[in-house]
mmCIF file of C-alpha atoms in Angstrom:
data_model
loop_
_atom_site.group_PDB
_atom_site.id
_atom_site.type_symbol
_atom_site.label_atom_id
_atom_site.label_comp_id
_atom_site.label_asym_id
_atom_site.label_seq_id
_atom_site.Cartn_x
_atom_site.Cartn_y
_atom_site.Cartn_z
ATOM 1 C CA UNK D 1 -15.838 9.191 -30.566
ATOM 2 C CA UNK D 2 -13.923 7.939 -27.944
ATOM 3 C CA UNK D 3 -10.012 9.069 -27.205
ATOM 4 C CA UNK D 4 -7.350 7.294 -25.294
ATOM 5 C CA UNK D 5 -4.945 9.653 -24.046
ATOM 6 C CA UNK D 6 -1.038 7.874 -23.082
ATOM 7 C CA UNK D 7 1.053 10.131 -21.709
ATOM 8 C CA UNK D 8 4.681 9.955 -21.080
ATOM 9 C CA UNK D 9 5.647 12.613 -18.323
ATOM 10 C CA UNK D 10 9.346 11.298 -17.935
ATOM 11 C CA UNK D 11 10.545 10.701 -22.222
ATOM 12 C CA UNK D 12 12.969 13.318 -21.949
ATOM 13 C CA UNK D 13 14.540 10.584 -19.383
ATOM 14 C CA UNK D 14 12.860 7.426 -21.158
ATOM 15 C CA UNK D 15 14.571 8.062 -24.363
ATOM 16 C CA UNK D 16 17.438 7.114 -22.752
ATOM 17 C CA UNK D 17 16.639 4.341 -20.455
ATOM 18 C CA UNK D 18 14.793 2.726 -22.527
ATOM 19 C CA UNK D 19 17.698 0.803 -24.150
ATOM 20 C CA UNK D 20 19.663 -0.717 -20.717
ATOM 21 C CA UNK D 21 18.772 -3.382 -18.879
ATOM 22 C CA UNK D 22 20.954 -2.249 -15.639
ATOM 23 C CA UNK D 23 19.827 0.191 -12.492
ATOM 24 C CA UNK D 24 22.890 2.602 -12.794
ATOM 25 C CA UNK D 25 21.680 6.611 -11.992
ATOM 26 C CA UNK D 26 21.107 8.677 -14.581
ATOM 27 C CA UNK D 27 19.958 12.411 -15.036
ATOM 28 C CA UNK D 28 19.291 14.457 -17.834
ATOM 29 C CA UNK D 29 20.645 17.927 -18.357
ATOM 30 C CA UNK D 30 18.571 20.903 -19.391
ATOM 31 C CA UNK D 31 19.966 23.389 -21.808
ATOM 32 C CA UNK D 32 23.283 25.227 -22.125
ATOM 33 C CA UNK D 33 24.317 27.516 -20.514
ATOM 34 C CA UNK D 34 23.032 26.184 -17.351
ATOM 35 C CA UNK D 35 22.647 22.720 -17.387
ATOM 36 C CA UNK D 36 20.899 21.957 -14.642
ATOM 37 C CA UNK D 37 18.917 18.576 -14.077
ATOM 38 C CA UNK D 38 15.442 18.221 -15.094
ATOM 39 C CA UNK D 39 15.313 14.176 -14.798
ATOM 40 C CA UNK D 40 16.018 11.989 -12.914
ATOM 41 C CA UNK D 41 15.741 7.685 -12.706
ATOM 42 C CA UNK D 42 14.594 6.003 -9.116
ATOM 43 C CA UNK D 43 18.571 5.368 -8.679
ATOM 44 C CA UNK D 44 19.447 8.843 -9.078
ATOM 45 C CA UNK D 45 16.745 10.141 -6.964
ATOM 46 C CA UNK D 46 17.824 7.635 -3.867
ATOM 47 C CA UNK D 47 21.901 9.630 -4.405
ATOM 48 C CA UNK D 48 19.350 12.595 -3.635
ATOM 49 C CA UNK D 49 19.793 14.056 -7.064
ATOM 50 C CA UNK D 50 16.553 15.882 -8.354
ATOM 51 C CA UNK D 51 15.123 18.174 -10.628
ATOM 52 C CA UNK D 52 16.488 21.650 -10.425
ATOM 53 C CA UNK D 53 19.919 21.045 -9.620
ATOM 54 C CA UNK D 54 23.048 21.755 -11.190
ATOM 55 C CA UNK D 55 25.806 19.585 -12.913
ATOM 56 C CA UNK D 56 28.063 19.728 -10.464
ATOM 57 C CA UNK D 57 25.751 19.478 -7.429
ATOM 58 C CA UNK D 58 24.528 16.239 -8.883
ATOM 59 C CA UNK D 59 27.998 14.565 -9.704
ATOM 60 C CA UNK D 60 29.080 15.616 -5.812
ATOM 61 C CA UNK D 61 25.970 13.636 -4.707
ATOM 62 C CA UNK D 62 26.447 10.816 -6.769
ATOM 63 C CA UNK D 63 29.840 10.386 -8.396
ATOM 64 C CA UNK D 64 29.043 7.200 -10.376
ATOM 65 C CA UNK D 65 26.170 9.186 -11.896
ATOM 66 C CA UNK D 66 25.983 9.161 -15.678
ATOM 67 C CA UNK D 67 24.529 12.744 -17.557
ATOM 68 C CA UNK D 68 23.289 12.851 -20.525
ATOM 69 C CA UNK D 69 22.068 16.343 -22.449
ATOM 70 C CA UNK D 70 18.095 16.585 -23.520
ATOM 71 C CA UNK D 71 17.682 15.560 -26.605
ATOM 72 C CA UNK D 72 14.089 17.094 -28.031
ATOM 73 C CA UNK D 73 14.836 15.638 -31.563
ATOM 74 C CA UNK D 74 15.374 11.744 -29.789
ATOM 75 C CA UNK D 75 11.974 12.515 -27.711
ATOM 76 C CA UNK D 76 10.344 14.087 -31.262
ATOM 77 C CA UNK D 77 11.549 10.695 -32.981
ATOM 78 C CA UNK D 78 10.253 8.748 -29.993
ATOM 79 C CA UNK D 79 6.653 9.952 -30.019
ATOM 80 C CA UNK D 80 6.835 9.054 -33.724
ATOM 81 C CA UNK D 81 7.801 5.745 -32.615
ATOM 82 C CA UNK D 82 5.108 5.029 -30.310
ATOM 83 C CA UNK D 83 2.539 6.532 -32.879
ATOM 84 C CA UNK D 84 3.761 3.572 -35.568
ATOM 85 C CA UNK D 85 3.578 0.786 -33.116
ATOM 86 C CA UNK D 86 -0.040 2.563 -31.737
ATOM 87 C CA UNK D 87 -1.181 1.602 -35.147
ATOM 88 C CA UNK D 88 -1.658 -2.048 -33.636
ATOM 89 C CA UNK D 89 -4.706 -0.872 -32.257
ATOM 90 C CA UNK D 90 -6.057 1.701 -33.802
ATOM 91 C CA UNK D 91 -5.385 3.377 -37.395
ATOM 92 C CA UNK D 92 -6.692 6.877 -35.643
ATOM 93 C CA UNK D 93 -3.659 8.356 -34.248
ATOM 94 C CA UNK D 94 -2.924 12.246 -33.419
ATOM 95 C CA UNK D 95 0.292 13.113 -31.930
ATOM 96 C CA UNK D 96 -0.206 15.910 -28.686
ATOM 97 C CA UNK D 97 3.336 16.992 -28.315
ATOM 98 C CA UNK D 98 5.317 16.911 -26.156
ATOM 99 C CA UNK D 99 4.557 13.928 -24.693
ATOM 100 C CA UNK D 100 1.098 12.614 -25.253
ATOM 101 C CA UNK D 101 -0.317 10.186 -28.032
ATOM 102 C CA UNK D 102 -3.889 10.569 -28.736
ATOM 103 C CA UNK D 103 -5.624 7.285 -29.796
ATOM 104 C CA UNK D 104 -9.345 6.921 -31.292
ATOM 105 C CA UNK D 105 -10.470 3.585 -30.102
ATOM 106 C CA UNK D 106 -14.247 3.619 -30.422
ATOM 107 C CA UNK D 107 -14.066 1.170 -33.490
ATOM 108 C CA UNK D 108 -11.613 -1.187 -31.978
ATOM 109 C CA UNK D 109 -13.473 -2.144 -28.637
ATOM 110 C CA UNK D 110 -15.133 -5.590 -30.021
ATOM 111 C CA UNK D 111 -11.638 -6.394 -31.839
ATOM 112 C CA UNK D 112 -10.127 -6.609 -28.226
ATOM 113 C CA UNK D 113 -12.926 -7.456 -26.145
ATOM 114 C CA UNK D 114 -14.059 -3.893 -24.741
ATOM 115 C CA UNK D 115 -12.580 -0.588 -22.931
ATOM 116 C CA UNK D 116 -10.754 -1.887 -19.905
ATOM 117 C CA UNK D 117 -8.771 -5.423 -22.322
ATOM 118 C CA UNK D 118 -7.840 -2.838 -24.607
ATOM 119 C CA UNK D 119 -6.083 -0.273 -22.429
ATOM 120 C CA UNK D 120 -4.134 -2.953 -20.684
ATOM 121 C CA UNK D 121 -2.907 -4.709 -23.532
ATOM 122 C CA UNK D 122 -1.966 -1.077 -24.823
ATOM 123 C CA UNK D 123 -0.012 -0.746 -21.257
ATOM 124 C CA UNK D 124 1.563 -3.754 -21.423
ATOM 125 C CA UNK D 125 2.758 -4.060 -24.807
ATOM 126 C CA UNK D 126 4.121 -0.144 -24.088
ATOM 127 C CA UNK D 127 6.443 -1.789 -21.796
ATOM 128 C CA UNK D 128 7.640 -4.028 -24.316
ATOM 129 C CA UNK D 129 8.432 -0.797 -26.238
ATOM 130 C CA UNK D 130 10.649 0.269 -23.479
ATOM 131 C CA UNK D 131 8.518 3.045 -22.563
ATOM 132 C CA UNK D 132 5.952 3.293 -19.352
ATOM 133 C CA UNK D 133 3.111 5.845 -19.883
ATOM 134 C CA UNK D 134 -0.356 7.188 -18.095
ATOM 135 C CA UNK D 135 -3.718 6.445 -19.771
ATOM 136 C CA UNK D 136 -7.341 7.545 -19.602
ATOM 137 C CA UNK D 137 -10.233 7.105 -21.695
ATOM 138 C CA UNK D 138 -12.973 10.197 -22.471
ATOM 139 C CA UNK D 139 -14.951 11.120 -25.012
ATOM 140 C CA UNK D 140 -12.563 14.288 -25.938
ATOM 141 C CA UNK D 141 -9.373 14.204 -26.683
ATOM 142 C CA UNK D 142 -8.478 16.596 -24.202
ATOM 143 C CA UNK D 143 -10.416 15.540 -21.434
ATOM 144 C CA UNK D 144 -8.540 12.025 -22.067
ATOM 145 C CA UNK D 145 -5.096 14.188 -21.597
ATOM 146 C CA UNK D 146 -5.967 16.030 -18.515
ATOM 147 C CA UNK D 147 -7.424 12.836 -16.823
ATOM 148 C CA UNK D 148 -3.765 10.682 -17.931
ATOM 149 C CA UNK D 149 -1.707 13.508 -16.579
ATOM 150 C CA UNK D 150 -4.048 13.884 -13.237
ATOM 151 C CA UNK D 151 -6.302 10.600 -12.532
ATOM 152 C CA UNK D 152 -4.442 8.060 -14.880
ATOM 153 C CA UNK D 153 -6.351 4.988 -15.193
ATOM 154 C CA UNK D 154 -9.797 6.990 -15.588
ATOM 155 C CA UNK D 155 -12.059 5.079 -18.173
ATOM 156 C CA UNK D 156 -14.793 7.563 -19.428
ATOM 157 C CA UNK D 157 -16.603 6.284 -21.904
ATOM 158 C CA UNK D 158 -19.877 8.398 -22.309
ATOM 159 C CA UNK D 159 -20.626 12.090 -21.891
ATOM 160 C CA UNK D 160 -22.625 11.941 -19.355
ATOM 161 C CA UNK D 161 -19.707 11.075 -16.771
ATOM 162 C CA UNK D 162 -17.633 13.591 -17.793
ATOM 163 C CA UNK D 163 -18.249 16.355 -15.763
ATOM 164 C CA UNK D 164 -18.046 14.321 -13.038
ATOM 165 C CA UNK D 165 -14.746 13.397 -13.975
ATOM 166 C CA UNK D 166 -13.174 16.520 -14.394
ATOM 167 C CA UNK D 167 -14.946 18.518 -11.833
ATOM 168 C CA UNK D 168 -11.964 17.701 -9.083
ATOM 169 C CA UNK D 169 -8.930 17.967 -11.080
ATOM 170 C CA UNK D 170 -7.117 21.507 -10.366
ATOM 171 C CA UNK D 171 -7.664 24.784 -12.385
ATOM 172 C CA UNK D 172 -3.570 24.320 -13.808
ATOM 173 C CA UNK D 173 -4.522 21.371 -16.078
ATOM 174 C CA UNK D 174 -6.170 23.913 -18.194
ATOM 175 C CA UNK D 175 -2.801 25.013 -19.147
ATOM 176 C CA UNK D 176 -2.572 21.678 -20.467
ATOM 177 C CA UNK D 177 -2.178 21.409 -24.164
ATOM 178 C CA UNK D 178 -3.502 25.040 -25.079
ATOM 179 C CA UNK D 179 0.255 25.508 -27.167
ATOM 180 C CA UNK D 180 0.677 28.796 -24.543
ATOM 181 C CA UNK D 181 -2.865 30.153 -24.772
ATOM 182 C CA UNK D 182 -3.584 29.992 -21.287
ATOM 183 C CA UNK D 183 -0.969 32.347 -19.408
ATOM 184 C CA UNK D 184 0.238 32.314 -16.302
ATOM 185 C CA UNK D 185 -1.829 35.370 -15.554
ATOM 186 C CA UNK D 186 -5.098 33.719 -16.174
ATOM 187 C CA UNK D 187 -4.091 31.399 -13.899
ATOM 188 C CA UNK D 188 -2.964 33.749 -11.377
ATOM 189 C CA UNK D 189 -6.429 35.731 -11.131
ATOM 190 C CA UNK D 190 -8.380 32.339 -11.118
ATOM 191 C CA UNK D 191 -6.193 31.239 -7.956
ATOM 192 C CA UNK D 192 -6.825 34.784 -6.483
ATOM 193 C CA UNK D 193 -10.631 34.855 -6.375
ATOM 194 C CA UNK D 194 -10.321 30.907 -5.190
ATOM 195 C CA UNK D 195 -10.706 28.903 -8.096
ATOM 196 C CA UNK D 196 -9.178 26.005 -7.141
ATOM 197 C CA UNK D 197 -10.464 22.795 -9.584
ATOM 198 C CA UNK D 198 -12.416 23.062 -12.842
ATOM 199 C CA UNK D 199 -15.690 22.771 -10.749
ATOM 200 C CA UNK D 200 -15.099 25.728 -9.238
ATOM 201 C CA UNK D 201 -14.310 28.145 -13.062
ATOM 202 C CA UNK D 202 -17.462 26.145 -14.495
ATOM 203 C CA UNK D 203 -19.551 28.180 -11.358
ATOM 204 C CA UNK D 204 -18.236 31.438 -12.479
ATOM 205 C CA UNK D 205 -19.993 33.328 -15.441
ATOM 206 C CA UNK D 206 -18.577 32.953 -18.668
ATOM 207 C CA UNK D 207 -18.920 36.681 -19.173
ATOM 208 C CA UNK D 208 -16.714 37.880 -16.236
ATOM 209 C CA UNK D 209 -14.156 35.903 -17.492
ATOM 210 C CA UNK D 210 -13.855 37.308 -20.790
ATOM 211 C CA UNK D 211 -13.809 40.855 -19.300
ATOM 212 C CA UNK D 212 -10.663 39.822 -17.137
ATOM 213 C CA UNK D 213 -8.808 38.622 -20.406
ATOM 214 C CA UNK D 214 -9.450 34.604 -19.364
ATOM 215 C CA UNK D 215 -11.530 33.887 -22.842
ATOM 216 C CA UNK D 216 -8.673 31.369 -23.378
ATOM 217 C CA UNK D 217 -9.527 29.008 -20.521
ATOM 218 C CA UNK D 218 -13.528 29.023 -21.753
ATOM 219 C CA UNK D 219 -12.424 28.006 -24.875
ATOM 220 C CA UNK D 220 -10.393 25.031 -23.280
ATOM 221 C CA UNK D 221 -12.922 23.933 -21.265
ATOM 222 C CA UNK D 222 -15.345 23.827 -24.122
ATOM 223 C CA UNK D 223 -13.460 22.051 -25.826
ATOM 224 C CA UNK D 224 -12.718 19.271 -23.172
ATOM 225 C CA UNK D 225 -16.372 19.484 -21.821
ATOM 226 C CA UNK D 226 -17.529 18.722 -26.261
ATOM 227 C CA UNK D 227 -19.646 22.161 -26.051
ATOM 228 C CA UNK D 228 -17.559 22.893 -29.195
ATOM 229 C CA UNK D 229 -15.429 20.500 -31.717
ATOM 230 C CA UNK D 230 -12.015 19.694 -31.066
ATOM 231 C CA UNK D 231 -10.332 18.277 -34.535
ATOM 232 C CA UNK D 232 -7.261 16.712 -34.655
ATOM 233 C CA UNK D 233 -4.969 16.182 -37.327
ATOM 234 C CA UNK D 234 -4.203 12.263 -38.183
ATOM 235 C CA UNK D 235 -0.746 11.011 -37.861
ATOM 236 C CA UNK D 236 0.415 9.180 -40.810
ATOM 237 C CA UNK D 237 3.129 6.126 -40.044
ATOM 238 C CA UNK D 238 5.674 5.738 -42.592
ATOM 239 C CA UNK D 239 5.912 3.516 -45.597
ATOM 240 C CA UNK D 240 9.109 2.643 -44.548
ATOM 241 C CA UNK D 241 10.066 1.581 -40.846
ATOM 242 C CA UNK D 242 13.625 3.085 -39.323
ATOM 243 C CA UNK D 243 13.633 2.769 -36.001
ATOM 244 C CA UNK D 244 16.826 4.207 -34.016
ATOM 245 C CA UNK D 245 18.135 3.617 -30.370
ATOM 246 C CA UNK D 246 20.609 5.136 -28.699
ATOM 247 C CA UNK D 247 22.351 3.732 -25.830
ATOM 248 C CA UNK D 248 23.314 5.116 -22.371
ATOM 249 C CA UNK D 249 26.779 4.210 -22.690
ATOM 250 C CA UNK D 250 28.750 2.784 -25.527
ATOM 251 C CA UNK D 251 29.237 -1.375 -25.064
ATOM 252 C CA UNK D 252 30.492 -4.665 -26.735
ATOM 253 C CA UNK D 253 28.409 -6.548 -24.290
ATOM 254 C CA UNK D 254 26.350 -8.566 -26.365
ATOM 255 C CA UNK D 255 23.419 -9.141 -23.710
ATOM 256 C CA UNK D 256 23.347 -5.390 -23.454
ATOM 257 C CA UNK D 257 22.941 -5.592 -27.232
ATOM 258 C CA UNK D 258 20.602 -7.785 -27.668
ATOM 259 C CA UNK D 259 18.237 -5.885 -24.868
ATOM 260 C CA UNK D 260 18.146 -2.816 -26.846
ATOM 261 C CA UNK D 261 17.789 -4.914 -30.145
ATOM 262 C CA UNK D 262 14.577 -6.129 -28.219
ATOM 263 C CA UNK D 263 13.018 -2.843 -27.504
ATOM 264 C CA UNK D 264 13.327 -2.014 -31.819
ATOM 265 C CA UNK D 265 11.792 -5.055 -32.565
ATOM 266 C CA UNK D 266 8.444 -4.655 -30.227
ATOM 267 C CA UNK D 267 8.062 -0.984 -32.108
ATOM 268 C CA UNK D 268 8.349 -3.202 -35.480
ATOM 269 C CA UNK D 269 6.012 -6.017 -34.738
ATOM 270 C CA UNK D 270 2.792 -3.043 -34.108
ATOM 271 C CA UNK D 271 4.270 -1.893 -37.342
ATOM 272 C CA UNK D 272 3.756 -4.898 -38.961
ATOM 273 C CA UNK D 273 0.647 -5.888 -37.120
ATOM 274 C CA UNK D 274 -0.890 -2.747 -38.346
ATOM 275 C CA UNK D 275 -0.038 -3.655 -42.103
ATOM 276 C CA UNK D 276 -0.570 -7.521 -41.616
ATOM 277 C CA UNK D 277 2.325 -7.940 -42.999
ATOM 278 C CA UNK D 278 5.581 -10.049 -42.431
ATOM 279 C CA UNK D 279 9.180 -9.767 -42.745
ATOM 280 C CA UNK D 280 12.086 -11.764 -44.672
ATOM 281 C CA UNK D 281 14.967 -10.053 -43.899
ATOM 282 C CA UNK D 282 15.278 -6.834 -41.766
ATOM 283 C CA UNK D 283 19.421 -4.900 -40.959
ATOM 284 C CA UNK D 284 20.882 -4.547 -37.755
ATOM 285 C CA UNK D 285 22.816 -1.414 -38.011
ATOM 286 C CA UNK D 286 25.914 -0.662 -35.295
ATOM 287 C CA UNK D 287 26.998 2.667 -34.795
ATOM 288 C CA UNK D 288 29.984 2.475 -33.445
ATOM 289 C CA UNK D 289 31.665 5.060 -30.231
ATOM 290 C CA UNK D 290 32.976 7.921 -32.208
ATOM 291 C CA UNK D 291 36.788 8.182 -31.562
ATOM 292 C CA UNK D 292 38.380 10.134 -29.442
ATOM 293 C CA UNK D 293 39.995 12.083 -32.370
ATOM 294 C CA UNK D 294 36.561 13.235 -33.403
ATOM 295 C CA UNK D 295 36.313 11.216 -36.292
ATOM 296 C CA UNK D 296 32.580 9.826 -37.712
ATOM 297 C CA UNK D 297 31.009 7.319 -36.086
ATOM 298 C CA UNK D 298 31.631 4.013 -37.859
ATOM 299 C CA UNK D 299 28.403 2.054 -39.214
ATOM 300 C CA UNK D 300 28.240 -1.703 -39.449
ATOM 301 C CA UNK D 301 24.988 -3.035 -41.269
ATOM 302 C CA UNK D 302 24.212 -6.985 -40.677
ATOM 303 C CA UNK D 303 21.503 -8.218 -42.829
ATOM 304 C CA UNK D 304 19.779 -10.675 -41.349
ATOM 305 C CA UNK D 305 16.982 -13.245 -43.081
ATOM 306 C CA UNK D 306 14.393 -15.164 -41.585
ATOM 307 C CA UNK D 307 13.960 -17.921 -44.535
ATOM 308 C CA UNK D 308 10.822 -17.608 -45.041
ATOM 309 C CA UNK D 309 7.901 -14.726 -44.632
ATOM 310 C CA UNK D 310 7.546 -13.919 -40.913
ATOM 311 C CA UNK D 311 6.816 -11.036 -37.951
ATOM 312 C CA UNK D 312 7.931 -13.939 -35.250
ATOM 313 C CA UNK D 313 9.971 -11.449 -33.003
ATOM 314 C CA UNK D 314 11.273 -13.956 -30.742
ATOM 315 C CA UNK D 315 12.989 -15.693 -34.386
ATOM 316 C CA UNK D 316 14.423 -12.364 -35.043
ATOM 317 C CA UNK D 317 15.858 -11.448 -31.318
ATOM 318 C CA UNK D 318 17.434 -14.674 -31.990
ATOM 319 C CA UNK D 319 18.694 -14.393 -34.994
ATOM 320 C CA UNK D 320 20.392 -11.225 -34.258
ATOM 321 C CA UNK D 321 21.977 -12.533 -31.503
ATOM 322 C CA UNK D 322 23.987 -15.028 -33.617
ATOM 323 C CA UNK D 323 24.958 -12.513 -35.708
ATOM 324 C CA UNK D 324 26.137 -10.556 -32.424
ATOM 325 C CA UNK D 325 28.289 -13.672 -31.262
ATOM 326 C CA UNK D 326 30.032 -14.460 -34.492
ATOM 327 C CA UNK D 327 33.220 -12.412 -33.213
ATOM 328 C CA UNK D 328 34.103 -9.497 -31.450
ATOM 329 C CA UNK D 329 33.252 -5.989 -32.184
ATOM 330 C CA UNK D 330 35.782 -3.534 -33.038
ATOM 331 C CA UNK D 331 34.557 -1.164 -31.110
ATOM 332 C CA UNK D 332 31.747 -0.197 -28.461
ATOM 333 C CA UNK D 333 28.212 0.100 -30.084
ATOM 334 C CA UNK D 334 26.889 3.774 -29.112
ATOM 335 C CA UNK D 335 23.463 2.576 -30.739
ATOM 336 C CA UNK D 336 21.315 0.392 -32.964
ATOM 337 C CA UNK D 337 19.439 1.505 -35.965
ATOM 338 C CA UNK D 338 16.932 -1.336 -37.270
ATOM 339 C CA UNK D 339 16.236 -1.585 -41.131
ATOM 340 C CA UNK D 340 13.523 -4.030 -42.013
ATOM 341 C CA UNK D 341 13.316 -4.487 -45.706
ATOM 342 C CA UNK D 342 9.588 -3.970 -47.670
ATOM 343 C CA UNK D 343 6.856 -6.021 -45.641
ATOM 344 C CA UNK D 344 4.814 -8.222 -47.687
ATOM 345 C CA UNK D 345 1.204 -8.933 -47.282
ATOM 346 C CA UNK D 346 0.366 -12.201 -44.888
ATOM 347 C CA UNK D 347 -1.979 -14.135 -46.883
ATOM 348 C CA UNK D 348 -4.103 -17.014 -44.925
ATOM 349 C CA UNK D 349 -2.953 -20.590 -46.061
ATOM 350 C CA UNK D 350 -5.492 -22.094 -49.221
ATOM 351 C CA UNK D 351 -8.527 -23.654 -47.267
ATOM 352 C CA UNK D 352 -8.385 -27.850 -47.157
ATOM 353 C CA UNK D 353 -9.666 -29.281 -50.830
ATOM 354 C CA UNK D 354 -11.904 -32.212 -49.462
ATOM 355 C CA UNK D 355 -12.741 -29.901 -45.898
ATOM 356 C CA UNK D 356 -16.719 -30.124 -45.653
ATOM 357 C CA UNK D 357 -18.570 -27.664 -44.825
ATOM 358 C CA UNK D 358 -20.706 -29.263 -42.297
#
């Protein structure tokens, strides 16, 4: 097998971003009570406003700033998201939460020309999505994740290079998708005796490990080094696509709009690719601003049909910007939900009666 591991270090800030076209700072806010900021964009950052500071530090620096509160569900849902549209390339998905896709990719090398055209199409058309990511390529799945969070762009694609590999990156990544197995304590003691990189734990004997209570980090590296099996359970993509975007800041500007309604449909053409299917009609859902009263957010659905049996994105994008023009809104959108109705199967056109077969 061979695993492609994307991981997306800043989606707790990407969920938001994704859906503006402008540079205006943002940071996100940890949890209540504290709120303090643990993202950042570039434009924030230059206002000096980084991770670990509070509210109130970072609107001094940077008045214009806008905050917005983590949202785990939106980053939950956006993983999701990226799975579906993953299934473009690959129909052997696993999701790594919190942040990392896992993609099988052995069986789709010849479909896009080897290992190095498929990872940059899969970059490229992640941009599309509205999300930017790390990859690497190894023949375990968490090898793949330790190389995209520490030497992204690393294309492993036999065993035999793998301890190579791995040997320089530092003795933390072990803590690396273990769901809390590996403790800060195991780390600790490594760091004491001078364990430094995963070169230096594979020198020490297994069996003094396990006396000082570090059995957990063996058991990661044998799984990331294939001594012992690392299964993965397969994510399934829905049967039915809902894709949802929130915005930064409620608008009526229609370019604005029309951006985000860009980023939906680039999740629902891998969607579609995936199924070979096409599309007929699909529904453009505004939410509207809530009011200030506190009253429900007000939903407008536009149905929108393509007139015949398509997954031409750039016919949709269009489409729903005429349907964005027709007048003005009655209020500003706070974000888009896209409905596409049931796909149907893309069937090749009948071959040529009188075409020879010479």
């Amino acid at each position: 097998m061979l695993w492609c591991a994307l991981v997306l270090p800043d989606l707790a800030l990407q969920v938001f971003t994704r859906g503006r076209s402008d540079a205006g700072p943002l940071a996100i806010l940890g949890p209540r009570p504290q709120l303090r900021v643990v993202a950042a964009d570039p434009a924030a950052v230059a206002c000096g406003v980084e991770p670990g500071i509070s509210r109130a530090s970072a609107l001094a620096l940077a008045p214009q700033l806008h905050l917005r509160e983590r949202a785990p569900a939106l980053e939950s849902a956006a993983l999701a998201e990226i799975a579906t549209w993953a299934g473009r390339f690959t129909s052997s998905i696993s999701l790594d939460p919190p942040d990392t896709l896992l993609l099988e990719i052995q069986a789709s090398l010849r479909l896009f020309g080897g290992l190095a055209p498929l990872c940059a199409s899969i970059g490229e058309s992640l941009g599309e999505l509205g999300f930017a990511g790390q990859l690497a390529v190894a023949p375990t799945p968490l090898a793949a994740r330790w190389l995209a969070r520490c030497s992204p762009g690393s294309l492993i694609d036999a065993e035999a290079g793998l301890a190579a590999a791995l040997a320089p990156l530092p003795i933390t990544v072990v803590a690396d998708g273990c769901g809390g197995a590996v403790t800060t304590e195991n780390l600790d003691l490594l760091a004491g005796i001078g364990i430094h990189c995963l070169a230096d734990v594979q020198r020490l004997p297994r069996s003094g490990l396990a006396r000082r209570h570090a059995r957990a980090v063996t058991t990661q590296l044998d799984r990331a080094y294939a001594i012992v099996p690392d299964p993965r359970p397969w994510f399934v993509p829905p049967e039915r696509y809902v894709a949802h975007l929130p915005l930064p800041a409620p608008t009526d500007q229609v370019d604005t709009l029309v951006f985000g309604v860009r980023r939906l449909l680039a999740g629902l053409s891998g969607w579609l690719d995936a199924r070979q299917a096409g599309l007929e009609r699909f529904t453009l859902v505004l939410e509207y601003e809530r009011h200030r009263q506190g009253s429900e957010i007000r939903e407008e659905p536009r149905e929108i049909v393509l007139g015949a049996l398509s997954r031409d994105m750039t016919r949709c994008q269009m489409l729903a910007r005429e349907h964005l023009t027709r007048g003005p809104l009655p209020a500003p959108v706070a974000a888009l939900r896209l409905e596409p109705a049931a796909p149907r199967l893309r069937t090749p056109p009948p071959p040529d009666l009188f075409a020879r077969d010479d």
